[in-house]
Amino acid sequence: NAGVTQTPKFQVLKTGQSMTLQCAQDMNHNSMYWYRQDPGMGLRLIYYSASEGTTDKGEVPNGYNVSRLNKREFSLRLESAAPSQTSVYFCASKQPTPEAFFGQGTRLTVV
Amino acid sequence: SQQGEEDPQALSIQEGENATMNCSYKTSINNLQWYRQNSGRGLVHLILIRSNEREKHSGRLRVTLDTSKKSSSLLITASRAADTASYFCATELLSSGSARQLTFGSGTQLTVLP
């Protein structure tokens, strides 16, 4: 019963480098979400996905791309990392119930 | 801007006291949820209240919803040191396609002193 699994847990990037954050859920949920959490800002929605092959922009999509590879996996890509993208990133999934289940987060530092 | 805003931003109480946190939101909603986040961890769902409900209880938690004021409150009774965490309200917007946006407020940091 893994729930929502995020990899990696920690990452340090140099400005301009690219990377992909991975998220997988084993609860057969339809919807998946990517959030970033900065001190004092709460969680801000980056992208979300209703089902395999569909994605929608959230509140702060600039600088990110996503892929809903299949029902289980939803990845977040930073093509050219910037210091402003230093944050903790959370993946979540839900539906059919309204309750969302979260991964443990990826702590990303861009230097 | 975020859909929900919690008040206060930080709350410090003694063990055994009650803790009340408030959430205000901006647009019509399907439901409002409260989540808890321990330091350095992911969020965990606590309780959900639907837009046609006014009050809901779960253990030591009591949630109220006032849709006319677009506000909700979370009451934790007889608090314990283990309740120390950040608490977030989350709202699911009524009309945003098949994947409803789930948006969070900025949170209330609760500290329960032993």
Coordinates of C-alpha atoms in Angstrom, one line a residue, chain B:
Chain B
S1 CA -4.1 34.4 -6.1
Q2 CA -5.1 31.5 -3.8
Q3 CA -8.7 30.5 -3.3
G4 CA -8.5 30.0 0.4
E5 CA -6.9 32.1 3.2
E6 CA -6.5 30.8 6.7
D7 CA -6.6 33.0 9.8
P8 CA -4.6 33.2 12.0
Q9 CA -1.3 32.5 10.3
A10 CA 0.1 31.1 13.6
L11 CA -1.5 30.0 16.8
S12 CA 0.1 28.9 20.1
I13 CA -2.0 27.3 22.9
Q14 CA -1.5 25.2 26.0
E15 CA -2.3 21.5 25.9
G16 CA -5.9 20.9 26.8
E17 CA -7.2 24.1 25.3
N18 CA -9.3 24.4 22.2
A19 CA -7.8 25.6 18.9
T20 CA -9.9 27.5 16.3
M21 CA -8.7 28.2 12.8
N22 CA -10.7 30.0 10.1
C23 CA -10.7 29.9 6.3
S24 CA -12.2 32.3 3.8
Y25 CA -12.6 31.5 0.1
K26 CA -13.6 33.4 -2.9
T27 CA -15.8 31.4 -5.3
S28 CA -18.6 28.9 -5.2
I29 CA -17.4 25.5 -4.1
N30 CA -18.5 21.8 -4.2
N31 CA -16.9 21.1 -0.8
L32 CA -14.3 22.3 1.6
Q33 CA -11.7 20.1 3.1
W34 CA -9.2 20.5 5.9
Y35 CA -5.7 18.9 5.8
R36 CA -2.9 18.6 8.2
Q37 CA 0.8 18.8 7.5
N38 CA 3.5 17.7 10.0
S39 CA 6.8 19.4 9.5
G40 CA 8.6 18.1 6.4
R41 CA 5.8 15.7 5.4
G42 CA 3.0 15.5 2.9
L43 CA -0.5 16.7 3.7
V44 CA -3.0 14.3 5.2
H45 CA -6.8 14.7 4.8
L46 CA -8.7 15.4 8.1
I47 CA -12.3 16.2 7.2
L48 CA -14.6 17.3 4.4
I49 CA -17.8 19.3 4.5
R50 CA -20.1 19.6 1.5
S51 CA -21.6 22.9 0.4
N52 CA -25.0 21.8 1.6
E53 CA -23.8 21.0 5.1
R54 CA -23.3 23.5 7.9
E55 CA -21.5 21.5 10.5
K56 CA -19.6 18.3 10.7
H57 CA -17.8 16.4 13.5
S58 CA -15.1 13.8 13.5
G59 CA -13.6 12.8 16.9
R60 CA -12.1 16.0 18.4
L61 CA -12.6 17.9 15.1
R62 CA -15.6 20.2 14.4
V63 CA -15.9 22.0 11.1
T64 CA -18.5 24.6 10.2
L65 CA -19.3 26.1 6.8
D66 CA -21.0 29.4 6.0
T67 CA -21.5 29.6 2.3
S68 CA -23.1 33.0 2.5
K69 CA -19.9 34.4 4.1
K70 CA -17.7 32.0 2.1
S71 CA -16.0 30.9 5.3
S72 CA -15.2 27.8 7.3
S73 CA -13.8 27.1 10.7
L74 CA -11.9 24.2 12.2
L75 CA -12.1 23.6 15.9
I76 CA -9.8 21.1 17.6
T77 CA -11.0 20.4 21.1
A78 CA -8.8 19.3 24.1
S79 CA -5.6 19.8 22.1
R80 CA -2.5 17.7 22.5
A81 CA 1.1 18.3 21.8
A82 CA 0.8 15.8 18.9
D83 CA -1.6 18.2 17.2
T84 CA 1.3 20.6 16.5
A85 CA 1.3 20.9 12.8
S86 CA 0.2 23.2 9.9
Y87 CA -3.5 23.1 9.0
F88 CA -4.8 24.0 5.5
C89 CA -8.2 24.4 4.1
A90 CA -8.8 23.3 0.5
T91 CA -11.6 24.0 -1.9
E92 CA -12.8 22.2 -5.0
L93 CA -14.1 24.6 -7.6
L94 CA -17.6 24.0 -9.0
S95 CA -16.9 24.2 -12.7
S96 CA -13.5 23.3 -14.1
G97 CA -14.1 20.4 -16.3
S98 CA -13.6 16.8 -15.4
A99 CA -10.6 17.4 -13.2
R100 CA -11.6 19.8 -10.6
Q101 CA -9.0 22.2 -9.3
L102 CA -8.2 21.5 -5.7
T103 CA -6.7 24.7 -4.3
F104 CA -5.2 25.4 -0.8
G105 CA -4.9 28.3 1.5
S106 CA -1.7 29.5 3.1
G107 CA -2.2 27.5 6.3
T108 CA -2.3 28.0 10.0
Q109 CA 0.7 26.9 12.0
L110 CA -0.6 25.4 15.3
T111 CA 1.8 24.9 18.2
V112 CA 0.5 23.1 21.3
L113 CA 2.6 23.6 24.3
P114 CA 2.9 20.7 26.9

